[in-house]
Tab-separated table of C-alpha atoms and ligand atoms in Angstrom:
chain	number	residue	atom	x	y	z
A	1	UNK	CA	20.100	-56.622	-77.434
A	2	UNK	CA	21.802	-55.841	-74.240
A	3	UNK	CA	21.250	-57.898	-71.616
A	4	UNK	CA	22.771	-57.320	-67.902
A	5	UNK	CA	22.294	-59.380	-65.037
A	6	UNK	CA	23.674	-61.065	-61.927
A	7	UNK	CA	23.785	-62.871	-58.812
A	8	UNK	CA	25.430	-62.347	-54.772
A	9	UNK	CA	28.349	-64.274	-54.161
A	10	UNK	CA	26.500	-66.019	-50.678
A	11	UNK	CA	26.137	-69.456	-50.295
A	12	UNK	CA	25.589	-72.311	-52.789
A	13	UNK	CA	24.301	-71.072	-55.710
A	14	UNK	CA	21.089	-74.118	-56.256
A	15	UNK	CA	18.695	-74.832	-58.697
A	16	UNK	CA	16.233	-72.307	-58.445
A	17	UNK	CA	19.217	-69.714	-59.286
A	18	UNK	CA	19.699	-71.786	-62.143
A	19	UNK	CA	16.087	-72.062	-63.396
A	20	UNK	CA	15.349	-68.329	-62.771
A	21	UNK	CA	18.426	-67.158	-64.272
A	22	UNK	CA	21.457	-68.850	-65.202
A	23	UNK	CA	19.599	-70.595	-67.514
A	24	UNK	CA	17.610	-68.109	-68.913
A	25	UNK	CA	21.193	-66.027	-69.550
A	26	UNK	CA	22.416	-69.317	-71.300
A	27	UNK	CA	19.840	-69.376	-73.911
A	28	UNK	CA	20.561	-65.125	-74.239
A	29	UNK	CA	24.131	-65.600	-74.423
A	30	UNK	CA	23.990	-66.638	-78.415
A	31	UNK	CA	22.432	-63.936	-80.163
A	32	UNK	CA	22.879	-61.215	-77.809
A	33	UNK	CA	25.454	-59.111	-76.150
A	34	UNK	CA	25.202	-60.227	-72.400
A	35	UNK	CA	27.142	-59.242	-69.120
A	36	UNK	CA	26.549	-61.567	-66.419
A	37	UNK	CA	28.109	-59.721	-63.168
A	38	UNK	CA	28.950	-61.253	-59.592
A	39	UNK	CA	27.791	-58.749	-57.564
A	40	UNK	CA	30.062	-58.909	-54.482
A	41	UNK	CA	28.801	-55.192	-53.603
A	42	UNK	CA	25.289	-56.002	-53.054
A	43	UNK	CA	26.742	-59.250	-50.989
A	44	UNK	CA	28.244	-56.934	-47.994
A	45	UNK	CA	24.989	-54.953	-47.143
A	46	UNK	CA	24.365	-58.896	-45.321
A	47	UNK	CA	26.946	-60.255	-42.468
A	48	UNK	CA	29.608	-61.744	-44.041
A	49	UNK	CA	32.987	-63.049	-43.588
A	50	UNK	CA	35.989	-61.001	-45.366
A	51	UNK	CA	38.019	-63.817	-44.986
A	52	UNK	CA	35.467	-65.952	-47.453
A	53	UNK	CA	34.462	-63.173	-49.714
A	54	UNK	CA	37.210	-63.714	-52.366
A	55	UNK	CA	36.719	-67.080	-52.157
A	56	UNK	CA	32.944	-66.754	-52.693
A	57	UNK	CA	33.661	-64.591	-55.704
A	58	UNK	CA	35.741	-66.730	-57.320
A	59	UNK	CA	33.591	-69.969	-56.479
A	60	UNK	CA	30.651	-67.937	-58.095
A	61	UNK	CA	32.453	-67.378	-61.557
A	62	UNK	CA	32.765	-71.174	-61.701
A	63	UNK	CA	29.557	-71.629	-61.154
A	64	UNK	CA	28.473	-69.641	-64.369
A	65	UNK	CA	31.055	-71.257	-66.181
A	66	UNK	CA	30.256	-74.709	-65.153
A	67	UNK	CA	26.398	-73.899	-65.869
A	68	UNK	CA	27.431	-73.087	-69.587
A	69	UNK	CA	27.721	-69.331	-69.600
A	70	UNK	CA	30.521	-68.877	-72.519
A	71	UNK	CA	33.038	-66.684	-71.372
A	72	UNK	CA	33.499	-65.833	-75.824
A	73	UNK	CA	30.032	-64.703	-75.635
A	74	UNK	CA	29.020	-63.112	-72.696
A	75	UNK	CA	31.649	-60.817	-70.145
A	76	UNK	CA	31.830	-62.142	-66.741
A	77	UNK	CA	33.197	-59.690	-64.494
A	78	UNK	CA	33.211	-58.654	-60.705
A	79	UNK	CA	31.047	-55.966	-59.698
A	80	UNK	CA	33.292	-54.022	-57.534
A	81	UNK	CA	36.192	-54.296	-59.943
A	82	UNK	CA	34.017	-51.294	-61.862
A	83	UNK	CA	34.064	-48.430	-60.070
A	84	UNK	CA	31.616	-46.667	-62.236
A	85	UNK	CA	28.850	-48.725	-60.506
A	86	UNK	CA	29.047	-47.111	-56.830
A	87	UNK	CA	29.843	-43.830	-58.892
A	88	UNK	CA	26.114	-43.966	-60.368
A	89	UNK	CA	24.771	-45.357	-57.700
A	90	UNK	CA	25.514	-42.209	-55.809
A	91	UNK	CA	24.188	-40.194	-58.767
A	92	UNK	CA	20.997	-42.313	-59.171
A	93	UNK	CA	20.358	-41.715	-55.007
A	94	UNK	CA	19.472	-37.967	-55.333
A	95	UNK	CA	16.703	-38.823	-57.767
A	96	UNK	CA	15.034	-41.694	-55.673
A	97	UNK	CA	12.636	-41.225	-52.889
A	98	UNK	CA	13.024	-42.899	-49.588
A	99	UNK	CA	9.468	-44.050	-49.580
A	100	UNK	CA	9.958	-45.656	-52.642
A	101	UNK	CA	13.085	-47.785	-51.276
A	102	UNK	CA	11.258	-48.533	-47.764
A	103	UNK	CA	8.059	-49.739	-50.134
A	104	UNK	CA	10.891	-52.790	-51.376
A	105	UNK	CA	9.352	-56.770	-50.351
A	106	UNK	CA	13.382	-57.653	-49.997
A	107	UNK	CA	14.262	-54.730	-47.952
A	108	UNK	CA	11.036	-55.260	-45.913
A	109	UNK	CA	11.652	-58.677	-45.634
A	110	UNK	CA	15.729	-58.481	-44.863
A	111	UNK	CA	15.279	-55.406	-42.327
A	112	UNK	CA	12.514	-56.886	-40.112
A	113	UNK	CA	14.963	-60.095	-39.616
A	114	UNK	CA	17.394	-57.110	-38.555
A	115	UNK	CA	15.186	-55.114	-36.467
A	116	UNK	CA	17.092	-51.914	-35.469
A	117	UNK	CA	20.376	-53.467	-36.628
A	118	UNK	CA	19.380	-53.113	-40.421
A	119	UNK	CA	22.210	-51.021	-42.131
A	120	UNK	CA	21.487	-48.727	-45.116
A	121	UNK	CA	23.751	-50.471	-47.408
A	122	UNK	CA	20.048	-52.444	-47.647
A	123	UNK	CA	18.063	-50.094	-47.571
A	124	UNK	CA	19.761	-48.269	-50.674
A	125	UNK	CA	20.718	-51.862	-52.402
A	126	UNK	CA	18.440	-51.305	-55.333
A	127	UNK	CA	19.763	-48.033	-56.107
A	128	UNK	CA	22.990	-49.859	-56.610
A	129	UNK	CA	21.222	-52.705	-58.813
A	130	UNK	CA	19.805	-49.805	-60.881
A	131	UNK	CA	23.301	-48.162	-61.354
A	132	UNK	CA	24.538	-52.254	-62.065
A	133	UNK	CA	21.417	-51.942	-64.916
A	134	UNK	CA	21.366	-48.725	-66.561
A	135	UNK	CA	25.351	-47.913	-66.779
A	136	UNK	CA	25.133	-50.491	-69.989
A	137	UNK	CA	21.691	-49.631	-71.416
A	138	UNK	CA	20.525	-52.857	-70.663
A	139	UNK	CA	17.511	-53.400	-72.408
A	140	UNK	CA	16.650	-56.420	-71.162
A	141	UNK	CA	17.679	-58.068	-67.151
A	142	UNK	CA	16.856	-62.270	-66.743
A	143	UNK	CA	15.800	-62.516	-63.301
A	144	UNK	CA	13.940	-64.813	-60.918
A	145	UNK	CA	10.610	-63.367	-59.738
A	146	UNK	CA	11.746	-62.271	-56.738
A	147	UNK	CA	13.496	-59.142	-58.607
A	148	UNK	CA	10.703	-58.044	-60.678
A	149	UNK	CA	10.205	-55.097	-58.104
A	150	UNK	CA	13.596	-54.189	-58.307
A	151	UNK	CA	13.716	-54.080	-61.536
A	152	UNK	CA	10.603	-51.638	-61.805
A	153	UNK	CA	12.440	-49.820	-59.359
A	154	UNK	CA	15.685	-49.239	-61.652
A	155	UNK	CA	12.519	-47.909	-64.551
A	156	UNK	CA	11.458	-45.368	-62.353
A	157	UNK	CA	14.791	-43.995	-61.657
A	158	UNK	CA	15.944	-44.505	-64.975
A	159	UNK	CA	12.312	-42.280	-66.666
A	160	UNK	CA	13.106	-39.939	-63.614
A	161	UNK	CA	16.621	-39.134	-64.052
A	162	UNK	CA	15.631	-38.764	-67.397
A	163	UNK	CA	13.073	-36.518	-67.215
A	164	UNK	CA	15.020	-33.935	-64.987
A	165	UNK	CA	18.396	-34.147	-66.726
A	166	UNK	CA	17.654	-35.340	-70.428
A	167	UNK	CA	17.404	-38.827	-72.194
A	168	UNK	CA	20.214	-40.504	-71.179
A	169	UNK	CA	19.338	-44.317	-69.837
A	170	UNK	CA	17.686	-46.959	-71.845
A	171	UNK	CA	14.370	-48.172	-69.917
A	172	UNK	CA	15.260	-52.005	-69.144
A	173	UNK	CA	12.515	-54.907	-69.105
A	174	UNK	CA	12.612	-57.821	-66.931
A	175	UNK	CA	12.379	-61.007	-68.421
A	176	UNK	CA	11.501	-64.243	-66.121
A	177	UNK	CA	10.544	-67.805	-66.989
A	178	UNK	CA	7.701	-68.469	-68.014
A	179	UNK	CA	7.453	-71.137	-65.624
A	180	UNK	CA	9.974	-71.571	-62.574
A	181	UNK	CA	10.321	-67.524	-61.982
A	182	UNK	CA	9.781	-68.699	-58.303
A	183	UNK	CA	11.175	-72.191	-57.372
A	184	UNK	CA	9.037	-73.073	-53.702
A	185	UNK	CA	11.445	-75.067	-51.186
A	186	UNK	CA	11.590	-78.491	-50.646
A	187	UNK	CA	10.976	-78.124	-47.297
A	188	UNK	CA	7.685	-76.738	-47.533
A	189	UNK	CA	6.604	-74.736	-50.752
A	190	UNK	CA	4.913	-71.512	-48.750
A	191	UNK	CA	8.972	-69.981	-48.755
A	192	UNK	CA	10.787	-69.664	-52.061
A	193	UNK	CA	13.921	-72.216	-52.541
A	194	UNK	CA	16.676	-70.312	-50.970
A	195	UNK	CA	20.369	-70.064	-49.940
A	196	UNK	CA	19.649	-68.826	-46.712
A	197	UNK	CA	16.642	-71.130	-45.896
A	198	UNK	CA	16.177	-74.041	-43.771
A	199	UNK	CA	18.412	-77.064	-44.601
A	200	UNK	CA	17.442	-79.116	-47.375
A	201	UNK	CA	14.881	-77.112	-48.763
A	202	UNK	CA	17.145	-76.214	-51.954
A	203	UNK	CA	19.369	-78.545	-53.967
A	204	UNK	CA	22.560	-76.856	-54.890
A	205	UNK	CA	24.124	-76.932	-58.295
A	206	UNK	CA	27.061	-79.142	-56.964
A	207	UNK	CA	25.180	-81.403	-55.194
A	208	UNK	CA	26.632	-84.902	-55.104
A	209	UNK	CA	23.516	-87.685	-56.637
A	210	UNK	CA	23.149	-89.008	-52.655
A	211	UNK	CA	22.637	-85.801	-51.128
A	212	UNK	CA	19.900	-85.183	-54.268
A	213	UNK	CA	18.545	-88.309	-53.741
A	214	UNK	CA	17.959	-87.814	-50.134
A	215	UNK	CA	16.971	-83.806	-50.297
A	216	UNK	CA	14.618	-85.183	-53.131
A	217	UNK	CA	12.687	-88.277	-50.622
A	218	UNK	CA	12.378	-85.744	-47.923
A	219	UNK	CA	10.825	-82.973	-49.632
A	220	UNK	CA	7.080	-82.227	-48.920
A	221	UNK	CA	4.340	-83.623	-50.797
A	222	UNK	CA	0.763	-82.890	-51.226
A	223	UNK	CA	-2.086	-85.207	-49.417
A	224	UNK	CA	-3.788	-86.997	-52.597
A	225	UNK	CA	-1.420	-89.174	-54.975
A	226	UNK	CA	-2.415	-87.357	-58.101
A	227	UNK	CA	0.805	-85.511	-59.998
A	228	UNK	CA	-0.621	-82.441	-61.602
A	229	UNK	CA	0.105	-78.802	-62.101
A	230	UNK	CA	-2.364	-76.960	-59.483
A	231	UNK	CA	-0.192	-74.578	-57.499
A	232	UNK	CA	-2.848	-73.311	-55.132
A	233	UNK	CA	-4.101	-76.491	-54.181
A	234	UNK	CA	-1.117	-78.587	-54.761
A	235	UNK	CA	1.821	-76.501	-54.026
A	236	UNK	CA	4.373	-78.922	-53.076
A	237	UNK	CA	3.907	-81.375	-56.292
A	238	UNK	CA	3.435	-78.494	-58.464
A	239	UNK	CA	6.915	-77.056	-57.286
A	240	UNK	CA	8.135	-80.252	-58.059
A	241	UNK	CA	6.415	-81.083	-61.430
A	242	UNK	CA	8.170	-77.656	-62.739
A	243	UNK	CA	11.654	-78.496	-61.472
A	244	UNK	CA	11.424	-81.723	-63.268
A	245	UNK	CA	10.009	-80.131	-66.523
A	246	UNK	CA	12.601	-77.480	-66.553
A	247	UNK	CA	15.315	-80.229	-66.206
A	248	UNK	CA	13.843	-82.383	-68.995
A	249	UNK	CA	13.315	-79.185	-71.163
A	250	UNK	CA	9.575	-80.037	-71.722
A	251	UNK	CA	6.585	-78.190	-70.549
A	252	UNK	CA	4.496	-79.337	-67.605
A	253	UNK	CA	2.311	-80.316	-69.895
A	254	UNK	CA	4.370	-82.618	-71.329
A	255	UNK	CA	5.255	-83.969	-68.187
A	256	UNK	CA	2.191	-84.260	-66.834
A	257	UNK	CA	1.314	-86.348	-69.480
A	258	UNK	CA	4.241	-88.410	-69.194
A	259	UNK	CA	3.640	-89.041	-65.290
A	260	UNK	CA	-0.546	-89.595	-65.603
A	261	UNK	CA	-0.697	-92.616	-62.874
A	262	UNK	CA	2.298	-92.536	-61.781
A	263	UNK	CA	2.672	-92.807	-57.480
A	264	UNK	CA	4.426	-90.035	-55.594
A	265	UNK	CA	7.009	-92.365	-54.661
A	266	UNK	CA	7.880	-93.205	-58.506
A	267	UNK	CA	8.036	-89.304	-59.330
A	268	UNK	CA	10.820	-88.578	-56.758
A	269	UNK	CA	12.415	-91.263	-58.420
A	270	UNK	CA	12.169	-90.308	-61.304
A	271	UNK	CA	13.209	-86.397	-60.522
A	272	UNK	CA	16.036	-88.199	-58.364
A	273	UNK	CA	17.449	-89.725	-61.835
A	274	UNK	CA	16.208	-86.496	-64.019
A	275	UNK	CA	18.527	-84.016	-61.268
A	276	UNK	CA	21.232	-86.284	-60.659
A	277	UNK	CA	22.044	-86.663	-64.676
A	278	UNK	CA	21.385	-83.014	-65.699
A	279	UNK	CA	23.415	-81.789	-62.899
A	280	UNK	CA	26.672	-84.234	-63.205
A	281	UNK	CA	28.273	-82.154	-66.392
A	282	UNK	CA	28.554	-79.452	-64.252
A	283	UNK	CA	29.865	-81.091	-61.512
A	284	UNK	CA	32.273	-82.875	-63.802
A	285	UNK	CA	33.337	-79.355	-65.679
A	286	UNK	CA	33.678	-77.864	-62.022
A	287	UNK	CA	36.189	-80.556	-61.574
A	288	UNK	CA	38.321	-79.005	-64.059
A	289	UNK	CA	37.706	-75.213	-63.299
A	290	UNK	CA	38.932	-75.961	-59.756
A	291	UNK	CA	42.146	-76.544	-60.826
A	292	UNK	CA	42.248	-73.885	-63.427
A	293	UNK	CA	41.026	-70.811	-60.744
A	294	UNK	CA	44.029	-69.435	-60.860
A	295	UNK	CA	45.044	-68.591	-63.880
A	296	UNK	CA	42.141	-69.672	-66.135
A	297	UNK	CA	39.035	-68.309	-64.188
A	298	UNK	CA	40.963	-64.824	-63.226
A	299	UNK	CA	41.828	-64.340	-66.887
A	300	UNK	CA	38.281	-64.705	-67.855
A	301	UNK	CA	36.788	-62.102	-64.521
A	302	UNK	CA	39.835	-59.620	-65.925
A	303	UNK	CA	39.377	-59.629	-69.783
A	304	UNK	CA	35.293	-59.616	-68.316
A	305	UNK	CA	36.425	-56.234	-66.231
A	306	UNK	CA	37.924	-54.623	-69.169
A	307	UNK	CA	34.831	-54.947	-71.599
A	308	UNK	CA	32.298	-53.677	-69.100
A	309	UNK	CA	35.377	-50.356	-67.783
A	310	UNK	CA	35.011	-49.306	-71.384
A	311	UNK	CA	31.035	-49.527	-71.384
A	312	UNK	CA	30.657	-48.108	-67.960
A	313	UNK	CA	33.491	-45.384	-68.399
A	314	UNK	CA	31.958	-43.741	-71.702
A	315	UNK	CA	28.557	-43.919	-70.127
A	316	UNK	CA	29.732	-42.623	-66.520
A	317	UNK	CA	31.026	-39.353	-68.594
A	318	UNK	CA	27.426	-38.798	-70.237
A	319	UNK	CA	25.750	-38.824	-67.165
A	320	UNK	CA	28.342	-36.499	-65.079
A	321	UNK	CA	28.071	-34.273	-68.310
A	322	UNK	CA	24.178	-34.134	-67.922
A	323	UNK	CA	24.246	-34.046	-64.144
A	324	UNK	CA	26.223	-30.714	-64.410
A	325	UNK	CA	29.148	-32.043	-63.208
A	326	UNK	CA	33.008	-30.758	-64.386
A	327	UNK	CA	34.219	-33.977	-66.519
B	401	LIG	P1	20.231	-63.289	-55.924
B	401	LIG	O1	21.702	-63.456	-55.806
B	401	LIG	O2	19.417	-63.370	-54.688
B	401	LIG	O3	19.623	-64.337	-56.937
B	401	LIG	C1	20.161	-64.535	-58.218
B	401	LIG	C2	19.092	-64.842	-59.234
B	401	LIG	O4	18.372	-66.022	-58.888
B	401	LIG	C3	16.969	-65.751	-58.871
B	401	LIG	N1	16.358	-66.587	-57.825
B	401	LIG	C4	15.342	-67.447	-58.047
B	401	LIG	N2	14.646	-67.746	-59.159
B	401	LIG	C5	13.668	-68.672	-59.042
B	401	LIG	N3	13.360	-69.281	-57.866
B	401	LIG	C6	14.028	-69.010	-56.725
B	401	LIG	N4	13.725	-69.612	-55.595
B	401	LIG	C7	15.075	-68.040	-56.786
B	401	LIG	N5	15.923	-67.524	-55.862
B	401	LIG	C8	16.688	-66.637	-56.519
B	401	LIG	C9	16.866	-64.279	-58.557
B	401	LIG	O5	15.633	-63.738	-58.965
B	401	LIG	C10	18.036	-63.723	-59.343
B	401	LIG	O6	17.694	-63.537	-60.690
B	401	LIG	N6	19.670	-58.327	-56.300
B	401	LIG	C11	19.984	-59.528	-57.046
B	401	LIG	C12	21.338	-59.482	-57.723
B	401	LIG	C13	21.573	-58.293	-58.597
B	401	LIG	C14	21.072	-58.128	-59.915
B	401	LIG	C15	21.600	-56.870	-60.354
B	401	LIG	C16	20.251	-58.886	-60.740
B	401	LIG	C17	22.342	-57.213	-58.293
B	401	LIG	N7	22.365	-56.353	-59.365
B	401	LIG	C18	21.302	-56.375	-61.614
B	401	LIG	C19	19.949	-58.376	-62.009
B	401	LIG	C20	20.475	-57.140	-62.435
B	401	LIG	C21	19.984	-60.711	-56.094
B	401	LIG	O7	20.154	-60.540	-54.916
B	401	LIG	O8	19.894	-61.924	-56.697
């Protein structure tokens, strides 16, 4: 299968990334043909800094690295380095409704912060992340719960282009995990974990084992001392039971088994020990990507840009052909 997916080069990529995607695309990565993107054009519809951007890029690509994405298996390339992508996006905006963009939970959510400064770079952002989807008939796009409506959004353009100019896009699917599609923050588990949220309420994928440790004793808990999984009642220790479980690759069965009787105080400790070993390897294999940016990590995002130019190239001709466009 083809699977297509990616993240915005912002901030510190942290464990609810991971456990929404990045680890999802790991397990896809061996028996399917995957393209994991770093989607630098979706990162400029926010305020940003020029100045950091290539550095952000770059910083992602050894994060997927370091997380075990396997640059033989899967292409890792930059989104902007495609041209093809804005080129459909454009195409894909004359069959989407406006209505249908302003209906968007993100774009709500980003615009209101914005007021009457909102550009339309956001407003038309999943346009763009259907173009990113349905120039490689993707069939399939891991994502963290928070996409699902943009993903339904790329399956309505996609049957609607199709319908008016003839089958030519594959209808993707989202897939999420089946548990930790929406990692809660530490800080208090009404808001999702996020890059942009208050400090400490996410744990980043780099994180050194003190600042986990101490992120980890001040996160919220729930009044009674009784670990199980009951996220309306219990939201902060059920957050935390499936960040544990997903670490320790068992269900929260299992680990509510595991921690029957065990104090609130123990269980941090515990997930302290659980986070600080799982995340070490890739702090360790960061170590050695650092020093390899240059050359190493640039040779991978180029050979990355060349696979997904000859996808998106053949595909970009199919759809100006159908579009009635002179190739
Ligand atoms: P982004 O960069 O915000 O997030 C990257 C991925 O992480 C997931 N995620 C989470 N999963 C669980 N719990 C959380 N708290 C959490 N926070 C984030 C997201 O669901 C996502 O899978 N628009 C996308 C990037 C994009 C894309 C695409 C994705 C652009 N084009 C094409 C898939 C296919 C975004 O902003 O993700």
């Amino acid at each position: 299968m083809r699977i297509f997916s990616g993240i915005q080069p912002t901030g510190e990529i942290h464990i609810g990334n991971y456990i929404g995607a990045i680890k999802q695309w790991i397990k896809l990565q061996n028996e399917n043909e995957c393209i994991y993107c770093i989607v630098d054009l979706h990162a400029i519809t926010s305020d940003y800094s020029p100045e950091e951007l290539k550095e952000s890029i770059i910083n992602t690509a050894i994060v997927y690295l370091a997380a075990g994405i396997d640059p033989e298996r899967a292409s890792v390339f930059v989104q902007s380095e495609v041209k093809e992508h804005t080129e459909l996006c454009w195409y894909l905006n004359t069959v989407t409704s406006i209505g249908e963009l302003e209906r968007m939970t993100q774009y709500k959510e980003k615009s209101k912060a914005k007021k009457k400064r909102a550009n339309a770079g956001l407003l038309n952002y999943p346009i763009l992340q259907a173009a990113d989807i349905l120039l490689y008939d993707t069939e399939l796009v891991p994502v963290g719960e928070d996409q699902k409506q943009h993903i339904e959004l790329s399956r309505d353009i996609a049957k609607k282009f199709n319908k008016h100019f003839g089958k030519t896009f594959k209808i993707p699917k989202a897939k999420l995990p089946e548990k930790g599609a929406r990692i809660m923050s530490l800080k208090n588990p009404k808001n999702k974990m996020s890059k942009s949220g208050k400090k400490g309420n996410a744990i980043s994928l780099f994180d050194d084992p003190k600042t986990i440790e101490e992120k980890i004793k001040s996160a919220v808990t729930d009044t009674d001392n009784k670990i199980c999984y009951d996220p309306k009642n219990k939201p902060a220790i059920s957050n935390l039971l499936v960040i544990y479980s997903e670490f320790k690759n068992q269900t929260v069965k299992e680990s509510e088994k595991e921690l029957e009787g065990v104090s609130y105080k123990i269980f941090k400790e515990k997930l302290t020990e659980v986070l600080v070993e799982s995340l070490a390897p890739f702090r360790k294999k960061r170590k050695e990507l650092e020093k390899r940016r240059e050359v190493y990590v640039e040779e991978i995002l180029s050979r990355g840009a060349k696979r997904a130019n000859a996808l998106a190239s053949s595909k970009i001709v199919e759809v100006r052909r159908k579009m009635g466009l002179i190739n």
